[in-house]
Short mmCIF file of C-alpha atoms in Angstrom, two decimals:
data_model
loop_
_atom_site.label_atom_id
_atom_site.label_comp_id
_atom_site.label_asym_id
_atom_site.label_seq_id
_atom_site.Cartn_x
_atom_site.Cartn_y
_atom_site.Cartn_z
CA MET A 1 116.23 102.52 113.14
CA VAL A 2 112.95 103.22 114.92
CA GLU A 3 113.23 105.85 117.64
CA SER A 4 111.39 105.75 120.95
CA GLU A 5 108.94 108.57 120.24
CA TYR A 6 107.42 110.47 117.30
CA ASP A 7 105.05 113.35 116.78
CA ILE A 8 102.97 111.32 114.34
CA CYS A 9 102.90 107.70 113.24
CA ILE A 10 101.28 107.08 109.85
CA ILE A 11 99.98 103.58 109.22
CA GLY A 12 99.74 102.86 105.50
CA GLY A 13 102.25 103.51 102.73
CA GLY A 14 99.99 104.25 99.79
CA ILE A 15 99.80 107.65 98.15
CA ASN A 16 97.90 109.31 101.01
CA GLY A 17 100.21 108.03 103.73
CA ALA A 18 103.31 108.93 101.72
CA GLY A 19 101.93 112.38 100.92
CA ILE A 20 101.17 113.11 104.57
CA ALA A 21 104.64 111.89 105.60
CA ARG A 22 106.23 114.29 103.12
CA ASP A 23 104.14 117.28 104.15
CA ALA A 24 104.42 116.71 107.91
CA SER A 25 108.17 116.03 107.92
CA GLY A 26 108.77 119.12 105.81
CA ARG A 27 107.05 121.20 108.50
CA GLY A 28 109.42 119.96 111.16
CA LEU A 29 107.34 117.17 112.68
CA LYS A 30 108.99 113.92 113.72
CA VAL A 31 107.33 111.34 111.47
CA LEU A 32 107.19 107.55 111.31
CA LEU A 33 105.60 105.92 108.25
CA VAL A 34 104.95 102.17 108.32
CA GLU A 35 103.49 99.91 105.63
CA GLN A 36 102.67 96.22 106.10
CA GLY A 37 103.66 95.36 102.52
CA ASP A 38 105.52 97.37 99.93
CA PHE A 39 104.87 101.04 99.33
CA ALA A 40 102.10 101.37 96.72
CA GLY A 41 101.70 97.62 97.00
CA CYS A 42 97.92 97.63 96.92
CA THR A 43 95.47 100.26 95.62
CA SER A 44 97.99 102.98 94.75
CA SER A 45 99.75 100.94 92.06
CA ALA A 46 96.54 99.54 90.55
CA SER A 47 94.98 102.80 89.38
CA SER A 48 94.22 103.96 85.85
CA LYS A 49 97.45 105.97 86.19
CA MET A 50 95.85 109.33 85.51
CA ILE A 51 96.16 112.74 87.09
CA HIS A 52 92.82 114.15 86.02
CA GLY A 53 89.93 116.37 86.93
CA GLY A 54 87.40 113.59 86.55
CA LEU A 55 85.42 114.42 83.43
CA ARG A 56 82.84 111.74 84.16
CA TYR A 57 82.14 113.19 87.64
CA LEU A 58 80.48 116.19 85.95
CA GLU A 59 77.61 113.92 84.95
CA PHE A 60 76.83 113.55 88.65
CA TYR A 61 77.31 117.28 89.43
CA ASP A 62 80.41 116.77 91.58
CA PHE A 63 81.77 120.16 90.51
CA GLY A 64 83.71 120.74 93.72
CA LEU A 65 85.79 117.58 93.31
CA VAL A 66 86.39 118.28 89.62
CA ARG A 67 87.54 121.84 90.32
CA LYS A 68 89.86 120.72 93.12
CA SER A 69 91.26 117.93 90.93
CA LEU A 70 91.87 120.24 87.97
CA ALA A 71 93.79 122.62 90.22
CA GLU A 72 95.92 119.73 91.50
CA ARG A 73 96.58 118.53 87.97
CA GLU A 74 98.39 121.81 87.28
CA VAL A 75 100.36 121.57 90.53
CA LEU A 76 101.49 117.98 89.95
CA MET A 77 102.61 118.72 86.40
CA SER A 78 104.80 121.43 87.92
CA ILE A 79 106.35 119.50 90.83
CA ALA A 80 106.71 116.07 89.17
CA PRO A 81 107.21 116.50 85.40
CA GLN A 82 109.44 113.41 85.38
CA ILE A 83 106.44 111.15 86.11
CA VAL A 84 103.39 113.31 85.27
CA TRP A 85 103.01 114.31 81.66
CA PRO A 86 100.24 115.59 79.36
CA LEU A 87 98.09 113.05 77.54
CA GLU A 88 95.59 113.84 74.81
CA PHE A 89 92.35 111.85 74.80
CA CYS A 90 89.92 111.03 72.02
CA ILE A 91 86.24 110.37 72.77
CA PRO A 92 84.74 108.41 69.87
CA HIS A 93 81.12 109.55 69.69
CA GLN A 94 78.00 107.43 69.34
CA ASN A 95 74.64 109.25 69.57
CA SER A 96 72.89 106.21 71.01
CA ILE A 97 74.77 106.63 74.32
CA ARG A 98 74.97 110.40 74.92
CA PRO A 99 73.94 113.22 72.57
CA ALA A 100 76.81 115.23 71.12
CA TRP A 101 75.60 118.45 72.76
CA MET A 102 75.85 116.85 76.21
CA VAL A 103 79.46 115.77 75.62
CA ARG A 104 80.32 119.20 74.21
CA VAL A 105 78.80 121.01 77.22
CA GLY A 106 80.65 118.70 79.62
CA LEU A 107 83.96 119.38 77.89
CA PHE A 108 83.30 123.14 77.90
CA ILE A 109 82.75 123.07 81.67
CA TYR A 110 85.85 120.89 82.07
CA ASP A 111 87.91 123.43 80.14
CA TYR A 112 86.81 126.40 82.23
CA LEU A 113 86.34 125.12 85.79
CA TRP A 114 90.02 125.90 86.40
CA SER A 115 92.66 127.81 84.49
CA ARG A 116 95.09 125.72 82.46
CA LYS A 117 98.58 126.71 81.41
CA LYS A 118 100.04 123.64 79.73
CA LEU A 119 97.16 121.62 78.28
CA PRO A 120 95.11 122.33 75.13
CA ARG A 121 91.38 122.90 75.32
CA SER A 122 88.87 120.40 74.00
CA SER A 123 87.59 120.34 70.43
CA GLY A 124 85.39 118.38 68.07
CA ILE A 125 87.18 116.20 65.51
CA ASN A 126 86.32 114.41 62.27
CA LEU A 127 87.71 110.94 62.88
CA SER A 128 87.55 109.99 59.21
CA ARG A 129 90.26 112.61 58.58
CA HIS A 130 92.08 112.72 61.92
CA LYS A 131 94.94 110.52 63.15
CA PHE A 132 92.84 109.55 66.18
CA GLY A 133 90.51 107.70 63.80
CA ILE A 134 93.23 105.29 62.66
CA GLY A 135 92.54 101.92 64.26
CA LEU A 136 88.92 102.69 65.11
CA LYS A 137 86.03 101.09 63.24
CA PRO A 138 85.31 103.08 60.05
CA GLN A 139 81.68 103.77 61.00
CA ILE A 140 82.90 105.86 63.97
CA THR A 141 83.46 109.18 62.21
CA LYS A 142 82.81 111.78 64.90
CA GLY A 143 84.65 112.44 68.14
CA PHE A 144 86.04 114.92 70.61
CA SER A 145 89.50 115.56 72.00
CA TYR A 146 90.56 116.85 75.41
CA ALA A 147 93.67 116.63 77.60
CA ASP A 148 94.53 115.26 81.03
CA CYS A 149 97.71 113.70 82.45
CA TRP A 150 99.32 110.30 82.79
CA VAL A 151 101.23 109.37 85.95
CA ASP A 152 103.51 106.57 87.08
CA ASP A 153 101.38 105.97 90.16
CA ALA A 154 103.75 103.71 92.11
CA ARG A 155 106.70 106.03 91.55
CA LEU A 156 104.65 108.98 92.76
CA VAL A 157 104.34 107.15 96.07
CA ILE A 158 108.05 106.32 96.18
CA LEU A 159 109.10 109.90 95.39
CA ASN A 160 106.94 111.19 98.24
CA CYS A 161 108.60 108.64 100.55
CA LEU A 162 112.05 109.74 99.38
CA SER A 163 111.17 113.38 99.98
CA ALA A 164 109.88 112.54 103.47
CA LYS A 165 113.11 110.70 104.21
CA GLU A 166 115.13 113.73 103.07
CA ASN A 167 113.12 115.73 105.60
CA GLY A 168 114.08 113.35 108.41
CA ALA A 169 111.13 110.94 108.47
CA THR A 170 111.58 107.27 109.38
CA ILE A 171 110.24 105.17 106.49
CA LEU A 172 109.53 101.44 106.92
CA ASN A 173 107.87 98.95 104.63
CA TYR A 174 107.07 95.30 105.40
CA THR A 175 106.30 96.47 108.92
CA ARG A 176 102.87 95.80 110.40
CA CYS A 177 101.20 97.63 113.27
CA ILE A 178 99.94 94.83 115.53
CA GLY A 179 99.14 96.86 118.64
CA LEU A 180 97.76 100.32 119.31
CA LYS A 181 96.85 101.61 122.75
CA ARG A 182 96.30 105.02 124.32
CA SER A 183 98.60 105.49 127.30
CA LYS A 184 98.01 107.52 130.46
CA SER A 185 100.40 110.18 129.19
CA GLN A 186 97.97 111.14 126.38
CA GLU A 187 99.94 109.48 123.61
CA TRP A 188 99.92 106.23 121.70
CA SER A 189 101.84 103.07 122.52
CA ILE A 190 102.47 101.29 119.22
CA THR A 191 103.65 97.73 118.66
CA LEU A 192 105.21 97.00 115.28
CA LYS A 193 106.30 93.77 113.62
CA ASP A 194 108.92 93.31 110.90
CA VAL A 195 107.17 90.77 108.68
CA LYS A 196 110.35 89.99 106.71
CA SER A 197 112.82 89.43 109.53
CA GLU A 198 114.01 85.84 109.96
CA LYS A 199 115.45 86.66 113.37
CA GLU A 200 112.75 86.10 115.98
CA PHE A 201 114.16 88.58 118.49
CA LYS A 202 114.04 91.37 115.89
CA LYS A 203 110.46 90.82 114.78
CA GLU A 204 108.53 92.94 117.28
CA PHE A 205 109.37 96.38 118.64
CA LYS A 206 107.59 99.28 120.29
CA THR A 207 107.46 103.03 119.88
CA ARG A 208 105.25 105.95 120.91
CA ALA A 209 103.54 108.78 119.05
CA LYS A 210 101.41 111.76 119.99
CA ILE A 211 99.12 111.18 117.00
CA VAL A 212 98.32 108.15 114.83
CA ILE A 213 97.02 108.48 111.28
CA ASN A 214 95.15 105.56 109.75
CA ALA A 215 95.96 105.76 106.03
CA THR A 216 95.42 102.06 105.32
CA GLY A 217 93.05 102.59 102.39
CA PRO A 218 90.80 99.56 101.88
CA TYR A 219 92.02 98.18 105.22
CA ALA A 220 90.86 101.24 107.21
CA HIS A 221 87.96 99.49 108.95
CA GLU A 222 89.87 96.26 109.48
CA PHE A 223 92.77 98.18 111.05
CA LEU A 224 90.45 99.97 113.48
CA LYS A 225 88.72 96.71 114.36
CA ASN A 226 91.96 94.78 114.89
CA THR A 227 93.34 97.50 117.17
CA ASN A 228 90.06 97.89 119.10
CA GLN A 229 89.55 101.46 117.86
CA LEU A 230 86.37 101.00 115.79
CA LYS A 231 83.56 103.31 116.99
CA ASN A 232 79.83 103.29 116.37
CA ASP A 233 80.06 106.54 114.42
CA THR A 234 83.06 105.50 112.30
CA PRO A 235 82.20 106.21 108.63
CA ALA A 236 81.45 103.20 106.46
CA LEU A 237 83.54 102.12 103.49
CA ARG A 238 82.42 100.59 100.23
CA LEU A 239 85.11 98.50 98.58
CA VAL A 240 85.03 98.47 94.78
CA GLN A 241 87.33 96.40 92.57
CA GLY A 242 88.75 97.95 89.43
CA THR A 243 90.49 95.77 86.85
CA HIS A 244 92.75 96.72 83.94
CA ILE A 245 94.01 94.54 81.11
CA VAL A 246 97.13 94.92 78.96
CA VAL A 247 96.76 93.67 75.38
CA PRO A 248 98.74 93.79 72.12
CA LYS A 249 98.89 97.32 70.74
CA LEU A 250 95.58 98.44 69.24
CA TYR A 251 96.82 101.63 67.59
CA ASP A 252 99.93 103.73 67.00
CA GLY A 253 100.41 107.04 68.74
CA ASP A 254 100.80 108.56 72.19
CA HIS A 255 97.14 109.47 72.64
CA ALA A 256 94.49 107.71 74.73
CA TYR A 257 90.79 106.99 74.30
CA LEU A 258 87.74 107.43 76.50
CA LEU A 259 85.17 104.88 75.34
CA GLN A 260 81.48 105.43 76.11
CA LEU A 261 79.65 102.17 76.75
CA LYS A 262 75.98 101.22 76.49
CA ASP A 263 75.71 100.74 80.26
CA HIS A 264 76.66 104.46 80.53
CA ARG A 265 80.05 103.67 82.05
CA VAL A 266 83.29 104.79 80.45
CA VAL A 267 86.48 102.82 79.87
CA PHE A 268 89.91 104.26 79.10
CA VAL A 269 92.50 102.92 76.66
CA PHE A 270 96.11 104.03 77.03
CA PRO A 271 99.38 103.51 75.16
CA TYR A 272 101.54 101.22 77.31
CA GLY A 273 104.92 100.73 75.66
CA GLU A 274 104.47 98.04 73.03
CA TYR A 275 100.97 97.33 74.33
CA SER A 276 97.64 99.00 75.05
CA MET A 277 96.13 99.18 78.54
CA CYS A 278 92.37 99.19 79.07
CA GLY A 279 90.30 99.80 82.20
CA THR A 280 88.61 100.00 84.50
CA THR A 281 85.74 97.93 85.81
CA GLU A 282 83.72 98.72 88.94
CA THR A 283 82.37 95.81 90.98
CA ASP A 284 81.68 95.54 94.69
CA PHE A 285 84.43 93.62 96.47
CA LEU A 286 84.48 91.32 99.48
CA GLY A 287 87.67 89.76 100.80
CA ASP A 288 91.30 90.70 101.30
CA PRO A 289 92.20 93.60 98.95
CA ILE A 290 95.73 92.27 98.38
CA GLU A 291 94.19 89.18 96.74
CA ALA A 292 92.08 91.11 94.22
CA SER A 293 92.44 89.68 90.72
CA ALA A 294 90.71 89.97 87.37
CA THR A 295 87.65 87.79 86.93
CA SER A 296 86.68 86.19 83.63
CA THR A 297 83.60 88.44 83.56
CA GLU A 298 85.73 91.58 83.89
CA LYS A 299 88.13 90.43 81.17
CA SER A 300 85.26 89.72 78.78
CA TYR A 301 83.64 93.07 79.60
CA LEU A 302 86.80 95.02 78.79
CA CYS A 303 87.45 93.03 75.61
CA GLN A 304 83.89 93.73 74.47
CA ALA A 305 84.41 97.45 75.11
CA LEU A 306 87.49 97.37 72.89
CA ASN A 307 85.83 95.31 70.18
CA THR A 308 82.93 97.76 69.93
CA HIS A 309 85.34 100.54 68.97
CA PHE A 310 88.55 99.12 67.45
CA GLU A 311 89.07 97.26 64.20
CA ARG A 312 91.51 94.87 65.80
CA GLN A 313 89.45 92.39 67.80
CA THR A 314 90.63 91.26 71.24
CA THR A 315 89.80 88.09 73.16
CA PRO A 316 90.61 87.21 76.77
CA GLN A 317 93.29 84.89 75.40
CA ASP A 318 95.11 87.93 73.98
CA ILE A 319 95.55 89.51 77.42
CA VAL A 320 99.25 89.84 78.23
CA TRP A 321 98.79 91.00 81.81
CA SER A 322 95.99 92.12 84.08
CA PHE A 323 95.93 93.86 87.43
CA SER A 324 93.21 94.68 89.91
CA GLY A 325 92.95 97.11 92.80
CA VAL A 326 90.36 97.80 95.45
CA ARG A 327 89.20 101.39 95.84
CA PRO A 328 87.97 102.37 99.32
CA LEU A 329 85.03 104.65 98.58
CA PHE A 330 83.19 106.62 101.22
CA GLU A 331 79.85 104.82 101.65
CA ASP A 332 76.89 107.12 100.98
CA ASN A 333 74.30 104.36 100.42
CA GLU A 334 74.24 104.99 96.68
CA THR A 335 73.08 101.91 94.75
CA ASP A 336 74.88 102.92 91.53
CA VAL A 337 78.64 102.58 92.02
CA ARG A 338 79.25 105.22 89.32
CA LYS A 339 77.54 107.86 91.45
CA ILE A 340 79.57 107.35 94.64
CA SER A 341 81.81 110.35 95.23
CA ARG A 342 85.55 109.82 94.77
CA ASP A 343 86.28 112.57 97.29
CA TYR A 344 87.75 111.85 100.73
CA ARG A 345 86.56 112.15 104.33
CA LEU A 346 88.70 112.67 107.45
CA TYR A 347 87.43 111.16 110.71
CA GLN A 348 88.82 112.36 114.05
CA ASP A 349 88.76 110.26 117.22
CA ARG A 350 90.12 112.33 120.13
CA THR A 351 89.14 109.93 122.90
CA GLY A 352 91.54 110.54 125.78
CA ASP A 353 93.13 113.53 123.96
CA ALA A 354 95.33 111.29 121.79
CA LEU A 355 94.18 111.85 118.22
CA LEU A 356 93.52 108.94 115.88
CA LEU A 357 92.80 110.35 112.43
CA SER A 358 91.36 107.98 109.81
CA LEU A 359 91.17 108.64 106.07
CA PHE A 360 88.28 107.35 103.98
CA GLY A 361 88.05 107.53 100.18
CA GLY A 362 90.07 109.84 97.97
CA LYS A 363 91.92 109.59 94.67
CA ILE A 364 95.54 109.88 93.59
CA THR A 365 95.06 113.32 92.01
CA THR A 366 94.01 114.94 95.30
CA TYR A 367 96.49 113.25 97.65
CA ARG A 368 98.43 116.49 98.22
CA THR A 369 95.37 118.56 99.19
CA LEU A 370 94.30 115.74 101.51
CA ALA A 371 97.68 116.00 103.23
CA GLU A 372 97.27 119.76 103.58
CA GLU A 373 93.85 119.30 105.19
CA VAL A 374 95.38 116.79 107.59
CA MET A 375 98.01 119.39 108.53
CA GLU A 376 95.27 121.90 109.35
CA ILE A 377 93.71 119.36 111.72
CA LEU A 378 97.12 118.72 113.31
CA ARG A 379 97.63 122.46 113.82
CA GLN A 380 95.44 122.12 116.91
CA ASP A 381 98.14 119.86 118.39
CA PHE A 382 101.19 121.51 116.77
CA PRO A 383 100.41 125.26 116.43
CA ASP A 384 103.81 126.12 114.95
CA ILE A 385 103.90 123.69 112.01
CA GLY A 386 104.00 126.43 109.39
CA ASN A 387 102.27 126.94 106.07
CA ASN A 388 101.61 124.81 102.99
CA TRP A 389 104.77 124.10 101.01
CA THR A 390 104.48 120.91 98.94
CA GLY A 391 102.89 122.62 95.95
CA SER A 392 106.00 124.66 95.19
CA LYS A 393 108.87 122.22 95.85
CA PRO A 394 109.59 119.60 93.17
CA LEU A 395 109.66 115.93 94.04
CA PRO A 396 113.08 114.22 93.76
CA CYS A 397 114.26 112.50 90.60
CA CYS A 398 115.47 108.92 90.13
CA PRO A 399 119.09 108.43 88.95
CA VAL A 400 118.13 105.18 87.18
CA GLU A 401 116.60 105.28 83.70
CA ILE A 402 113.45 103.36 84.59
CA THR A 403 111.79 103.59 81.17
CA LYS A 404 114.55 101.85 79.22
CA ASN A 405 113.75 98.54 77.54
CA SER A 406 117.18 97.00 78.06
CA ALA A 407 118.33 94.90 80.98
CA PRO A 408 119.24 96.95 84.07
CA SER A 409 122.75 96.85 85.48
CA GLU A 410 123.69 95.48 88.89
CA ASP A 411 124.13 99.06 90.12
CA ASP A 412 120.61 99.91 88.93
CA LEU A 413 119.14 97.05 90.96
CA LYS A 414 121.28 97.87 94.00
CA TYR A 415 119.99 101.42 93.94
CA PHE A 416 116.38 100.28 94.40
CA ILE A 417 117.36 97.84 97.15
CA GLU A 418 119.59 100.25 99.07
CA LYS A 419 117.81 103.57 98.48
CA GLU A 420 114.16 102.79 97.74
CA TRP A 421 113.37 100.01 100.24
CA ALA A 422 112.85 97.21 97.66
CA ARG A 423 112.77 93.80 99.35
CA GLU A 424 110.94 91.60 96.85
CA GLU A 425 111.34 90.89 93.15
CA GLU A 426 108.04 92.54 92.20
CA ASP A 427 108.89 95.66 94.22
CA ILE A 428 111.39 96.53 91.50
CA LEU A 429 109.98 94.85 88.40
CA TYR A 430 106.40 96.12 88.73
CA ARG A 431 106.45 99.14 91.07
CA ARG A 432 109.83 100.94 91.08
CA THR A 433 109.86 100.22 87.34
CA LYS A 434 107.73 98.34 84.80
CA TRP A 435 110.59 96.14 83.60
CA GLY A 436 108.48 93.08 84.43
CA VAL A 437 106.10 94.04 81.62
CA HIS A 438 108.37 95.69 79.06
CA LEU A 439 111.65 93.73 79.08
CA PRO A 440 112.08 90.97 76.47
CA LYS A 441 111.68 87.50 77.99
CA GLU A 442 115.36 86.54 77.97
CA GLN A 443 116.47 89.85 79.47
CA LEU A 444 113.74 89.59 82.10
CA LYS A 445 114.89 86.08 83.00
CA GLU A 446 118.50 87.26 83.40
CA THR A 447 117.37 90.28 85.42
CA LYS A 448 115.38 88.09 87.81
CA ILE A 449 118.38 85.82 88.44
CA LEU A 450 120.64 88.77 89.25
CA LEU A 451 117.95 90.52 91.28
CA ASN A 452 117.18 87.52 93.45
CA SER A 453 120.86 87.00 94.25
CA LEU A 454 121.12 90.64 95.35
CA LEU A 455 117.97 90.34 97.47
CA GLU A 456 119.36 87.22 99.15
CA GLU A 457 122.56 89.12 99.99
CA ARG A 458 120.49 91.95 101.41
CA ASP A 459 118.44 89.61 103.62
CA LYS A 460 121.60 88.02 105.04
CA SER A 461 123.12 91.36 106.02
#
């Protein structure tokens, strides 16, 4: 149930919105989090699924972001070991792209920009004698290894939402903010709409909040425009589409690859159950981010990247699944997309003393530090909110075995519907879990039948 008034209302249920909701509610603030679709339904579930320092950012001298990200990598391994785990990477080396000394220097800096307790340091490897060379083309004999982390990105969002709920926050998905107005009492009047309700009289409702946080990701500008809050000095966004493909397994093992390409971009290849996942692309995007999808050009580009390095050749027809997300990058008028910083910016609008705080840019790895910076801004309005705490308290665990490759039980499905806000088939099959990709076809068909009957029961109640 939505209450009549909150300290803060967060619009946007991706990783940044969920992280802020967790941090703020844990400091005693009365928090409302609303998301127009499902949590992690857009950009936050379409990432490369890494918690990483950003090795490639060193090439553009973004040492501050890399250092901050490396520090967060250690924190997230500590507070969420159930969904963040170490992953060793191999960089097959080709002198025609970058000289070996340059890669070695970059890895040395990456090793020592921040202390590491759980991950091995980088090293050079002879791929003709190393297990990482199995599956690669035989002429690729030299490489490097280093370590970062893999994350279940969508579950990271959900666990932050669950933690916020434990702290007393009100958490709503499929709820759109359709009206936002500063009132005379120096607070916000907010009109919300339940986009799933079939009962007309329940669709729209109002609440109030002292502060509104715009955490809508690629929709940040559109949200400000639609609510008449866009200012002349509002920072610009550059929307960039990133596509990943899932293909039949290219190699055995739990390691990943960082492939260097002739256009000086890099592409990652990850183990993905019985498959391999490859990405990402970077192309400017126009349109509705929720409709982003892989283009034939992107599919061919990624297949070519794989075929340059692996013995097993891949065609677009081999692609089992693809997904695309739109990254909202802070526009700095850089012509080369690779060079645009992946760091975030916080924009304050205190017109009329009611703060509207908008988030621009950012990456999954640094969501928690972003939330802490937001709390420091809010300290002006709530002086007694206390100190940072999210880096020392573990995120909650899920009672359902989400990685199993057998059909889930009715109780498993009910858990996600009743406890984790699932309201659509894909909420469970592709975000709360990856059963939609990994279950055998017959088991997936049976699961969908059972799931849809449970969702229908839920909608009738």
